Amino acid sequence: MQQSPHIAALLARRDRLLGPGTPLFYDRPLHLVRGEGVWLWDYEGRQYLDVYNNVPSVGHCHPDVVAALARQAAVLNVHSRYLDETVLDYAEQLLGSFDASLSTATFTCTGSEANDVALQMARAVTGATGIICTDATYHGNTAAVSQLASIFTPVGGYQPHVRRIPAPESYRALGGLAGDALRDAYVARVEEAIASLHHDGFGVAAMLVCPIFANEGLPDVPAGFMQAAVRAVRAAGGLFIADEVQSGFARSGDHLWGYPRTGTVPDIVTLGKPMGNGHPIGAVIARREHLVAYREQFTYFNTFGGNPVSAAVGHEVLRVIEREGLLQNAREVGQYLRDGLRALSGRHAAIGDVRGSGLFIGVELVSDRAQRTPAPRAARAVVNALRDRGVLISRIGVHDNVLKLRPPLVFRREHADRVLAELDAALGELRELA
Ligand code: PMP
């Protein structure tokens, strides 16, 4: 595709300096230079509505978060081996939002690190090494965590201690089943994974899943599946690790965290992405006895994790969510947008399903509604067409055909209206469904 000379030059420079294969969004990559709230601007001053980014979750460059960062950066920033009240104040506030059993916070810089620590902790606690995850996921990029990825193959291939269960869903349900039979069929796959891990001598250290199965395409999970799966894992001696890197910090609109949707309380919760509104901070939230077991075996230390600036930023993000009513906003505007998308499905046969919760929405595109045939090329065309229309989204899912709408939480109804209008137009222009 023809690029402007400016973009072509940047692409060549990036390739030269950062190397080939460094991922980029869109057929026509964007050069963004500024952000504010739900808006982004490119180098030519063109404005884009951000319907994708959950990292700047309280809005791009939120002034209160910027001020908190600058204030603390001007006073003190050191590594984490000193007594520091900033991090304790933040940890207190953060932990107050979890079930009382989840009483300790270990800070990291990324979601990958948080999941890596969680896996180590599970091994330390259980003495087992087997991990259960889904067959359509991504949890991070360390050597250990990349073993769980099904979207990319880890370097050196897969090791034998991971079992992948089918991502639970109701739209293309396992065996065409429904209701309790569907739930039981998915639970049976968890039980098979457990049996296989025991048989091969790994035992079960943990099941690590995202409570809303975000990377799997936000499926409607059969009722009761998660409770039964967690029960089976615990009966086998394993822990339940909830990866809240995507689902956390008010995204789902009904709770600050995604795990209450599972009807269970995890043993470990991992956090990242929206936690610092763009500042790199993550965390492992764990039961005290599990942290103790881990620390008895390994003196975990993270130079940057939980430094005073990160803590000040993270604390301010929590305050902004509260002050600006962003949980309620996610619930209300998310519902409004989903209703609008469902109305659009009456006009566009390509929309097979609209799902999700709060401001995390999946729109499944199909080439045949009755057969539910995935339309990944249509999804790609729509994502690119919307980008050209000034609306930024992406896509996810097992078949790469689910439009992913996940804007900053300061997204309002008028922004939803704009998405609906542009999506209506983009779908109207869609020629090829495949
Ligand atoms: N967990 C989930 C569910 C993710 O989607 C991601 C990143 N996409 C990660 C963990 C890894 O987070 P990070 O990129 O901050 O290491």
Tab-separated table of C-alpha atoms and ligand atoms in Angstrom:
chain	number	residue	atom	x	y	z
A	1	MET	CA	0.000	0.000	0.000
A	2	GLN	CA	1.166	3.515	-0.886
A	3	GLN	CA	2.396	5.421	2.177
A	4	SER	CA	3.047	9.135	2.475
A	5	PRO	CA	6.774	10.016	2.220
A	6	HIS	CA	6.749	10.934	5.919
A	7	ILE	CA	5.338	7.538	6.986
A	8	ALA	CA	7.593	5.654	4.548
A	9	ALA	CA	10.649	7.406	6.006
A	10	LEU	CA	9.587	6.625	9.590
A	11	LEU	CA	8.951	2.987	8.700
A	12	ALA	CA	12.420	2.686	7.161
A	13	ARG	CA	14.020	4.393	10.169
A	14	ARG	CA	12.123	2.183	12.591
A	15	ASP	CA	13.149	-0.914	10.697
A	16	ARG	CA	16.781	0.214	10.740
A	17	LEU	CA	16.816	1.100	14.456
A	18	LEU	CA	14.301	-1.265	16.070
A	19	GLY	CA	14.689	-4.119	13.622
A	20	PRO	CA	12.192	-5.936	11.466
A	21	GLY	CA	9.114	-7.651	12.829
A	22	THR	CA	8.362	-5.047	15.501
A	23	PRO	CA	4.528	-5.083	15.481
A	24	LEU	CA	2.497	-2.159	14.181
A	25	PHE	CA	-1.239	-1.548	13.953
A	26	TYR	CA	-3.173	-0.952	10.721
A	27	ASP	CA	-2.342	-1.394	7.026
A	28	ARG	CA	-1.569	2.327	7.053
A	29	PRO	CA	0.373	2.751	10.323
A	30	LEU	CA	-0.321	5.780	12.471
A	31	HIS	CA	2.165	8.370	13.655
A	32	LEU	CA	0.512	9.761	16.761
A	33	VAL	CA	1.897	12.849	18.441
A	34	ARG	CA	-0.642	13.838	21.109
A	35	GLY	CA	-3.460	12.475	23.247
A	36	GLU	CA	-6.153	13.901	25.501
A	37	GLY	CA	-9.098	12.043	27.053
A	38	VAL	CA	-10.494	9.747	24.348
A	39	TRP	CA	-8.783	11.640	21.540
A	40	LEU	CA	-5.518	11.156	19.680
A	41	TRP	CA	-3.888	13.345	17.041
A	42	ASP	CA	-1.489	12.361	14.312
A	43	TYR	CA	1.456	14.313	12.896
A	44	GLU	CA	-0.810	16.063	10.383
A	45	GLY	CA	-3.216	17.222	13.092
A	46	ARG	CA	-5.835	14.637	12.181
A	47	GLN	CA	-7.991	13.659	15.146
A	48	TYR	CA	-8.878	10.052	16.039
A	49	LEU	CA	-11.429	8.715	18.486
A	50	ASP	CA	-9.632	6.116	20.600
A	51	VAL	CA	-11.902	3.079	21.000
A	52	TYR	CA	-9.038	0.695	21.612
A	53	ASN	CA	-6.668	1.755	24.369
A	54	ASN	CA	-7.280	0.458	27.871
A	55	VAL	CA	-3.824	1.440	29.125
A	56	PRO	CA	-4.603	5.192	29.316
A	57	SER	CA	-7.768	3.981	31.036
A	58	VAL	CA	-8.736	7.208	32.782
A	59	GLY	CA	-8.034	9.140	29.587
A	60	HIS	CA	-4.910	10.048	27.670
A	61	CYS	CA	-2.626	12.362	29.645
A	62	HIS	CA	-5.117	12.773	32.495
A	63	PRO	CA	-3.979	16.031	34.162
A	64	ASP	CA	-4.306	14.693	37.720
A	65	VAL	CA	-2.216	11.624	36.921
A	66	VAL	CA	0.367	13.749	35.122
A	67	ALA	CA	0.492	16.083	38.139
A	68	ALA	CA	0.877	13.190	40.611
A	69	LEU	CA	3.712	11.784	38.518
A	70	ALA	CA	5.488	15.119	38.213
A	71	ARG	CA	5.022	15.933	41.903
A	72	GLN	CA	6.559	12.688	43.124
A	73	ALA	CA	9.274	12.689	40.453
A	74	ALA	CA	10.350	16.107	41.721
A	75	VAL	CA	10.656	14.877	45.325
A	76	LEU	CA	12.031	11.330	45.359
A	77	ASN	CA	12.325	8.279	43.158
A	78	VAL	CA	14.445	5.344	44.261
A	79	HIS	CA	14.402	1.567	43.987
A	80	SER	CA	12.190	-0.365	46.328
A	81	ARG	CA	14.594	-1.376	49.138
A	82	TYR	CA	13.881	1.619	51.383
A	83	LEU	CA	10.989	2.338	53.685
A	84	ASP	CA	8.519	4.421	51.745
A	85	GLU	CA	5.019	5.584	52.638
A	86	THR	CA	3.918	6.314	49.078
A	87	VAL	CA	3.896	2.641	48.172
A	88	LEU	CA	2.271	1.643	51.480
A	89	ASP	CA	-0.520	4.199	51.069
A	90	TYR	CA	-1.133	2.920	47.582
A	91	ALA	CA	-1.007	-0.755	48.555
A	92	GLU	CA	-3.521	-0.080	51.336
A	93	GLN	CA	-5.948	1.575	48.942
A	94	LEU	CA	-5.486	-1.077	46.261
A	95	LEU	CA	-5.836	-4.059	48.590
A	96	GLY	CA	-8.952	-2.537	50.102
A	97	SER	CA	-10.762	-3.231	46.837
A	98	PHE	CA	-10.080	-6.991	46.909
A	99	ASP	CA	-11.536	-9.834	48.895
A	100	ALA	CA	-9.987	-9.785	52.400
A	101	SER	CA	-8.100	-13.026	51.674
A	102	LEU	CA	-6.095	-11.260	48.953
A	103	SER	CA	-4.088	-9.230	51.386
A	104	THR	CA	-0.609	-8.654	49.931
A	105	ALA	CA	0.703	-6.734	46.926
A	106	THR	CA	3.978	-7.461	45.120
A	107	PHE	CA	4.750	-4.747	42.599
A	108	THR	CA	6.177	-5.304	39.125
A	109	CYS	CA	6.580	-3.180	36.008
A	110	THR	CA	4.527	-5.212	33.526
A	111	GLY	CA	1.728	-7.727	33.293
A	112	SER	CA	4.182	-10.321	31.979
A	113	GLU	CA	6.329	-9.961	35.086
A	114	ALA	CA	3.260	-10.200	37.299
A	115	ASN	CA	2.211	-13.454	35.634
A	116	ASP	CA	5.751	-14.782	35.821
A	117	VAL	CA	5.834	-14.118	39.576
A	118	ALA	CA	2.363	-15.661	39.949
A	119	LEU	CA	3.516	-18.846	38.219
A	120	GLN	CA	6.607	-19.035	40.411
A	121	MET	CA	4.462	-18.478	43.483
A	122	ALA	CA	2.063	-21.249	42.469
A	123	ARG	CA	4.972	-23.630	42.007
A	124	ALA	CA	6.472	-22.651	45.347
A	125	VAL	CA	3.154	-23.173	47.126
A	126	THR	CA	2.095	-26.432	45.478
A	127	GLY	CA	5.397	-28.092	44.630
A	128	ALA	CA	3.810	-28.934	41.275
A	129	THR	CA	4.737	-27.548	37.858
A	130	GLY	CA	1.688	-28.188	35.645
A	131	ILE	CA	-0.229	-25.184	34.306
A	132	ILE	CA	-3.676	-25.023	32.722
A	133	CYS	CA	-4.604	-22.157	30.390
A	134	THR	CA	-6.901	-21.776	27.391
A	135	ASP	CA	-6.101	-22.590	23.795
A	136	ALA	CA	-6.615	-19.029	22.528
A	137	THR	CA	-4.718	-16.745	24.819
A	138	TYR	CA	-1.764	-14.568	25.662
A	139	HIS	CA	-0.523	-13.728	29.134
A	140	GLY	CA	2.889	-12.202	28.490
A	141	ASN	CA	6.345	-12.459	27.059
A	142	THR	CA	8.762	-13.966	29.607
A	143	ALA	CA	10.196	-17.413	28.879
A	144	ALA	CA	7.836	-19.022	31.404
A	145	VAL	CA	4.711	-17.034	30.555
A	146	SER	CA	5.153	-17.282	26.785
A	147	GLN	CA	4.627	-21.018	27.251
A	148	LEU	CA	0.960	-20.175	27.815
A	149	ALA	CA	0.582	-18.218	24.588
A	150	SER	CA	-1.375	-19.740	21.774
A	151	ILE	CA	-1.376	-16.603	19.637
A	152	PHE	CA	2.443	-16.794	19.239
A	153	THR	CA	4.643	-19.893	19.501
A	154	PRO	CA	7.334	-19.557	22.204
A	155	VAL	CA	10.983	-19.728	21.180
A	156	GLY	CA	12.101	-23.339	21.338
A	157	GLY	CA	8.526	-24.588	21.139
A	158	TYR	CA	6.121	-25.659	23.839
A	159	GLN	CA	7.311	-27.450	26.950
A	160	PRO	CA	5.317	-30.439	28.195
A	161	HIS	CA	3.960	-28.989	31.464
A	162	VAL	CA	1.164	-26.843	29.975
A	163	ARG	CA	-2.331	-28.088	29.095
A	164	ARG	CA	-4.643	-25.960	26.972
A	165	ILE	CA	-8.366	-26.234	27.577
A	166	PRO	CA	-10.799	-24.976	24.951
A	167	ALA	CA	-11.732	-21.352	25.649
A	168	PRO	CA	-15.271	-21.641	27.051
A	169	GLU	CA	-17.896	-20.035	24.853
A	170	SER	CA	-21.559	-20.214	23.971
A	171	TYR	CA	-21.566	-18.849	20.415
A	172	ARG	CA	-19.639	-21.694	18.770
A	173	ALA	CA	-20.305	-24.020	21.633
A	174	LEU	CA	-18.284	-27.189	22.149
A	175	GLY	CA	-20.156	-30.094	20.506
A	176	GLY	CA	-23.046	-27.750	19.685
A	177	LEU	CA	-24.200	-28.136	23.294
A	178	ALA	CA	-26.028	-25.609	25.496
A	179	GLY	CA	-26.817	-24.944	29.164
A	180	ASP	CA	-25.596	-27.384	31.810
A	181	ALA	CA	-24.462	-29.896	29.188
A	182	LEU	CA	-22.169	-27.272	27.668
A	183	ARG	CA	-20.805	-26.282	31.081
A	184	ASP	CA	-20.142	-29.939	31.910
A	185	ALA	CA	-18.417	-30.539	28.575
A	186	TYR	CA	-15.990	-27.678	29.217
A	187	VAL	CA	-15.432	-28.790	32.813
A	188	ALA	CA	-14.689	-32.297	31.534
A	189	ARG	CA	-11.865	-30.795	29.456
A	190	VAL	CA	-10.418	-29.211	32.602
A	191	GLU	CA	-10.637	-32.570	34.353
A	192	GLU	CA	-8.884	-34.239	31.414
A	193	ALA	CA	-6.122	-31.645	31.605
A	194	ILE	CA	-5.727	-32.290	35.340
A	195	ALA	CA	-5.600	-36.052	34.818
A	196	SER	CA	-3.040	-35.654	32.051
A	197	LEU	CA	-0.800	-33.405	34.188
A	198	HIS	CA	-0.934	-35.932	37.029
A	199	HIS	CA	-0.305	-38.816	34.653
A	200	ASP	CA	2.789	-37.099	33.242
A	201	GLY	CA	4.147	-36.354	36.713
A	202	PHE	CA	3.793	-32.560	36.654
A	203	GLY	CA	0.897	-32.225	39.081
A	204	VAL	CA	-1.224	-29.082	39.005
A	205	ALA	CA	0.382	-25.819	40.096
A	206	ALA	CA	-2.302	-23.507	38.725
A	207	MET	CA	-4.972	-22.661	36.248
A	208	LEU	CA	-4.208	-19.192	34.887
A	209	VAL	CA	-7.024	-17.490	32.969
A	210	CYS	CA	-8.428	-14.034	32.363
A	211	PRO	CA	-11.774	-13.795	34.187
A	212	ILE	CA	-13.480	-12.296	31.118
A	213	PHE	CA	-11.428	-14.296	28.579
A	214	ALA	CA	-10.462	-11.082	26.835
A	215	ASN	CA	-7.886	-12.397	24.373
A	216	GLU	CA	-10.176	-15.324	23.610
A	217	GLY	CA	-12.720	-12.864	22.194
A	218	LEU	CA	-14.873	-12.045	25.247
A	219	PRO	CA	-17.040	-15.170	24.989
A	220	ASP	CA	-20.268	-15.657	26.912
A	221	VAL	CA	-19.021	-18.237	29.391
A	222	PRO	CA	-21.504	-21.010	30.277
A	223	ALA	CA	-22.970	-20.314	33.724
A	224	GLY	CA	-21.222	-22.218	36.480
A	225	PHE	CA	-18.192	-23.149	34.385
A	226	MET	CA	-15.648	-21.133	36.313
A	227	GLN	CA	-16.848	-22.282	39.753
A	228	ALA	CA	-16.673	-25.922	38.663
A	229	ALA	CA	-13.312	-25.498	36.937
A	230	VAL	CA	-11.767	-23.764	39.959
A	231	ARG	CA	-13.190	-26.435	42.278
A	232	ALA	CA	-11.580	-29.155	40.153
A	233	VAL	CA	-8.226	-27.354	40.038
A	234	ARG	CA	-8.209	-26.829	43.813
A	235	ALA	CA	-9.207	-30.451	44.431
A	236	ALA	CA	-6.134	-31.398	42.378
A	237	GLY	CA	-3.940	-29.240	44.608
A	238	GLY	CA	-3.635	-26.289	42.210
A	239	LEU	CA	-4.265	-22.562	42.582
A	240	PHE	CA	-6.515	-20.288	40.547
A	241	ILE	CA	-4.621	-17.317	39.122
A	242	ALA	CA	-6.861	-14.604	37.673
A	243	ASP	CA	-5.037	-12.497	35.109
A	244	GLU	CA	-6.737	-9.106	35.492
A	245	VAL	CA	-4.276	-7.307	33.246
A	246	GLN	CA	-7.127	-6.600	30.840
A	247	SER	CA	-10.225	-7.050	32.982
A	248	GLY	CA	-9.143	-4.940	35.940
A	249	PHE	CA	-9.644	-1.321	37.012
A	250	ALA	CA	-13.399	-0.899	36.290
A	251	ARG	CA	-13.279	-2.158	32.720
A	252	SER	CA	-16.200	-4.569	33.060
A	253	GLY	CA	-18.500	-1.917	34.495
A	254	ASP	CA	-19.840	-3.976	37.379
A	255	HIS	CA	-16.860	-4.188	39.700
A	256	LEU	CA	-13.346	-2.826	39.856
A	257	TRP	CA	-12.205	-6.396	39.120
A	258	GLY	CA	-13.324	-9.086	36.715
A	259	TYR	CA	-13.044	-12.011	39.133
A	260	PRO	CA	-16.422	-11.530	40.881
A	261	ARG	CA	-17.963	-12.588	37.541
A	262	THR	CA	-16.393	-16.009	37.975
A	263	GLY	CA	-18.302	-16.574	41.213
A	264	THR	CA	-14.999	-17.423	42.897
A	265	VAL	CA	-12.206	-15.656	44.737
A	266	PRO	CA	-8.862	-16.348	43.070
A	267	ASP	CA	-5.776	-17.388	45.014
A	268	ILE	CA	-3.659	-14.912	43.066
A	269	VAL	CA	-4.613	-11.914	40.923
A	270	THR	CA	-2.244	-10.256	38.472
A	271	LEU	CA	-2.519	-6.634	37.358
A	272	GLY	CA	-0.959	-4.416	34.719
A	273	LYS	CA	-1.883	-2.291	31.719
A	274	PRO	CA	-4.435	0.289	33.055
A	275	MET	CA	-2.876	0.386	36.498
A	276	GLY	CA	-0.650	3.403	35.773
A	277	ASN	CA	-2.601	5.005	32.904
A	278	GLY	CA	0.435	4.401	30.695
A	279	HIS	CA	3.124	4.428	33.359
A	280	PRO	CA	4.615	0.896	33.589
A	281	ILE	CA	3.335	-0.697	36.769
A	282	GLY	CA	1.914	-4.131	37.520
A	283	ALA	CA	1.234	-6.209	40.622
A	284	VAL	CA	0.634	-9.648	42.046
A	285	ILE	CA	-2.116	-9.685	44.648
A	286	ALA	CA	-1.911	-12.799	46.777
A	287	ARG	CA	-2.905	-14.519	49.962
A	288	ARG	CA	-0.372	-13.847	52.656
A	289	GLU	CA	0.577	-17.520	53.155
A	290	HIS	CA	1.213	-17.927	49.430
A	291	LEU	CA	3.509	-14.921	49.336
A	292	VAL	CA	5.339	-16.226	52.391
A	293	ALA	CA	5.828	-19.648	50.751
A	294	TYR	CA	7.241	-17.939	47.665
A	295	ARG	CA	9.554	-15.648	49.594
A	296	GLU	CA	10.881	-18.587	51.601
A	297	GLN	CA	12.135	-20.032	48.320
A	298	PHE	CA	13.123	-16.925	46.389
A	299	THR	CA	14.058	-13.389	47.434
A	300	TYR	CA	12.021	-11.640	44.815
A	301	PHE	CA	13.213	-8.121	44.154
A	302	ASN	CA	12.233	-5.754	41.373
A	303	THR	CA	14.331	-2.590	40.990
A	304	PHE	CA	11.546	-0.441	39.540
A	305	GLY	CA	8.445	-2.272	40.737
A	306	GLY	CA	6.687	-0.232	43.411
A	307	ASN	CA	8.990	2.782	43.259
A	308	PRO	CA	7.571	6.011	44.717
A	309	VAL	CA	6.680	7.560	41.351
A	310	SER	CA	4.880	4.431	40.136
A	311	ALA	CA	3.039	4.210	43.452
A	312	ALA	CA	1.967	7.863	43.276
A	313	VAL	CA	0.714	7.356	39.745
A	314	GLY	CA	-1.135	4.129	40.558
A	315	HIS	CA	-2.745	5.737	43.598
A	316	GLU	CA	-3.960	8.698	41.550
A	317	VAL	CA	-5.457	6.370	38.919
A	318	LEU	CA	-7.570	4.729	41.635
A	319	ARG	CA	-8.654	8.132	42.912
A	320	VAL	CA	-9.648	9.305	39.432
A	321	ILE	CA	-11.721	6.158	38.824
A	322	GLU	CA	-13.570	6.897	42.057
A	323	ARG	CA	-13.820	10.675	41.678
A	324	GLU	CA	-15.071	10.593	38.100
A	325	GLY	CA	-17.469	7.681	38.553
A	326	LEU	CA	-15.737	5.689	35.818
A	327	LEU	CA	-17.068	2.323	36.935
A	328	GLN	CA	-20.628	3.553	36.511
A	329	ASN	CA	-19.704	5.279	33.266
A	330	ALA	CA	-18.257	2.025	31.918
A	331	ARG	CA	-21.466	0.240	32.831
A	332	GLU	CA	-23.835	2.835	31.351
A	333	VAL	CA	-21.988	3.862	28.206
A	334	GLY	CA	-20.948	0.259	27.572
A	335	GLN	CA	-24.582	-0.829	27.669
A	336	TYR	CA	-25.577	2.072	25.418
A	337	LEU	CA	-22.911	1.112	22.887
A	338	ARG	CA	-23.862	-2.573	22.977
A	339	ASP	CA	-27.524	-1.691	22.445
A	340	GLY	CA	-26.540	0.452	19.466
A	341	LEU	CA	-24.386	-2.328	18.031
A	342	ARG	CA	-27.230	-4.824	18.392
A	343	ALA	CA	-29.504	-2.389	16.563
A	344	LEU	CA	-26.860	-2.168	13.812
A	345	SER	CA	-26.907	-5.946	13.459
A	346	GLY	CA	-30.458	-5.553	12.089
A	347	ARG	CA	-28.944	-3.640	9.155
A	348	HIS	CA	-25.756	-5.624	8.646
A	349	ALA	CA	-25.781	-9.395	8.268
A	350	ALA	CA	-22.026	-9.416	8.921
A	351	ILE	CA	-22.640	-8.830	12.641
A	352	GLY	CA	-23.059	-12.306	14.077
A	353	ASP	CA	-22.862	-11.495	17.775
A	354	VAL	CA	-22.362	-8.548	20.113
A	355	ARG	CA	-21.020	-9.331	23.565
A	356	GLY	CA	-18.850	-8.180	26.435
A	357	SER	CA	-19.475	-6.039	29.464
A	358	GLY	CA	-18.821	-2.479	30.472
A	359	LEU	CA	-16.469	-0.769	28.079
A	360	PHE	CA	-15.027	-3.979	26.687
A	361	ILE	CA	-17.074	-5.109	23.731
A	362	GLY	CA	-16.621	-7.778	21.078
A	363	VAL	CA	-18.471	-7.679	17.761
A	364	GLU	CA	-18.204	-11.010	15.976
A	365	LEU	CA	-18.175	-10.681	12.183
A	366	VAL	CA	-19.434	-13.641	10.146
A	367	SER	CA	-19.893	-14.398	6.474
A	368	ASP	CA	-22.908	-16.632	7.186
A	369	ARG	CA	-24.997	-15.821	10.220
A	370	ALA	CA	-26.785	-19.166	10.381
A	371	GLN	CA	-23.525	-21.137	10.113
A	372	ARG	CA	-21.661	-18.586	12.245
A	373	THR	CA	-18.797	-18.709	9.747
A	374	PRO	CA	-15.967	-16.443	10.992
A	375	ALA	CA	-15.089	-13.532	8.673
A	376	PRO	CA	-11.518	-12.528	9.621
A	377	ARG	CA	-10.862	-10.692	6.360
A	378	ALA	CA	-14.008	-8.626	6.846
A	379	ALA	CA	-12.882	-7.831	10.392
A	380	ARG	CA	-9.509	-6.682	9.139
A	381	ALA	CA	-11.152	-4.560	6.419
A	382	VAL	CA	-13.479	-2.925	8.957
A	383	VAL	CA	-10.643	-2.186	11.401
A	384	ASN	CA	-8.681	-0.473	8.614
A	385	ALA	CA	-11.720	1.338	7.214
A	386	LEU	CA	-12.531	2.714	10.664
A	387	ARG	CA	-8.950	3.870	11.097
A	388	ASP	CA	-9.295	5.815	7.830
A	389	ARG	CA	-12.545	7.244	9.200
A	390	GLY	CA	-10.817	8.445	12.380
A	391	VAL	CA	-11.988	5.690	14.744
A	392	LEU	CA	-9.409	3.340	16.273
A	393	ILE	CA	-10.352	-0.231	17.149
A	394	SER	CA	-8.671	-3.632	16.769
A	395	ARG	CA	-9.655	-7.291	16.606
A	396	ILE	CA	-9.301	-10.429	18.700
A	397	GLY	CA	-10.578	-13.948	19.102
A	398	VAL	CA	-9.825	-17.512	18.163
A	399	HIS	CA	-10.652	-16.739	14.525
A	400	ASP	CA	-9.375	-13.156	14.544
A	401	ASN	CA	-12.814	-11.980	13.464
A	402	VAL	CA	-14.043	-10.178	16.584
A	403	LEU	CA	-13.938	-6.394	16.516
A	404	LYS	CA	-12.424	-5.247	19.793
A	405	LEU	CA	-13.869	-2.057	21.299
A	406	ARG	CA	-12.124	-1.088	24.533
A	407	PRO	CA	-11.848	2.680	24.860
A	408	PRO	CA	-10.492	4.768	27.724
A	409	LEU	CA	-13.115	4.765	30.480
A	410	VAL	CA	-13.924	8.456	29.984
A	411	PHE	CA	-15.837	7.427	26.861
A	412	ARG	CA	-19.277	9.103	26.662
A	413	ARG	CA	-22.495	8.560	24.729
A	414	GLU	CA	-21.578	11.066	22.047
A	415	HIS	CA	-18.406	9.072	21.405
A	416	ALA	CA	-20.444	5.872	21.183
A	417	ASP	CA	-22.720	7.591	18.643
A	418	ARG	CA	-19.724	8.424	16.511
A	419	VAL	CA	-18.516	4.794	16.606
A	420	LEU	CA	-21.963	3.542	15.610
A	421	ALA	CA	-22.209	5.977	12.689
A	422	GLU	CA	-18.749	5.156	11.358
A	423	LEU	CA	-19.172	1.412	11.828
A	424	ASP	CA	-22.515	1.578	10.023
A	425	ALA	CA	-20.789	3.289	7.093
A	426	ALA	CA	-17.774	0.936	7.107
A	427	LEU	CA	-19.987	-2.158	7.153
A	428	GLY	CA	-22.097	-0.669	4.368
A	429	GLU	CA	-18.970	-0.409	2.222
A	430	LEU	CA	-17.847	-3.930	2.971
A	431	ARG	CA	-17.795	-5.853	-0.288
A	432	GLU	CA	-16.108	-9.081	0.502
A	433	LEU	CA	-17.115	-11.205	3.439
A	434	ALA	CA	-14.641	-13.946	4.097
B	1	PMP	N1	-2.063	-10.661	30.407
B	1	PMP	C1	-2.958	-10.355	29.464
B	1	PMP	C2	-4.345	-10.880	29.573
B	1	PMP	C3	-2.574	-9.545	28.381
B	1	PMP	O1	-3.472	-9.263	27.440
B	1	PMP	C4	-1.259	-9.064	28.330
B	1	PMP	C5	-0.776	-8.134	27.215
B	1	PMP	N2	-1.561	-8.039	26.111
B	1	PMP	C6	-0.358	-9.407	29.329
B	1	PMP	C7	-0.802	-10.194	30.373
B	1	PMP	C8	1.076	-8.947	29.315
B	1	PMP	O2	1.191	-7.658	29.771
B	1	PMP	P1	2.499	-6.776	29.442
B	1	PMP	O3	2.486	-6.510	27.969
B	1	PMP	O4	2.350	-5.548	30.289
B	1	PMP	O5	3.679	-7.574	29.849
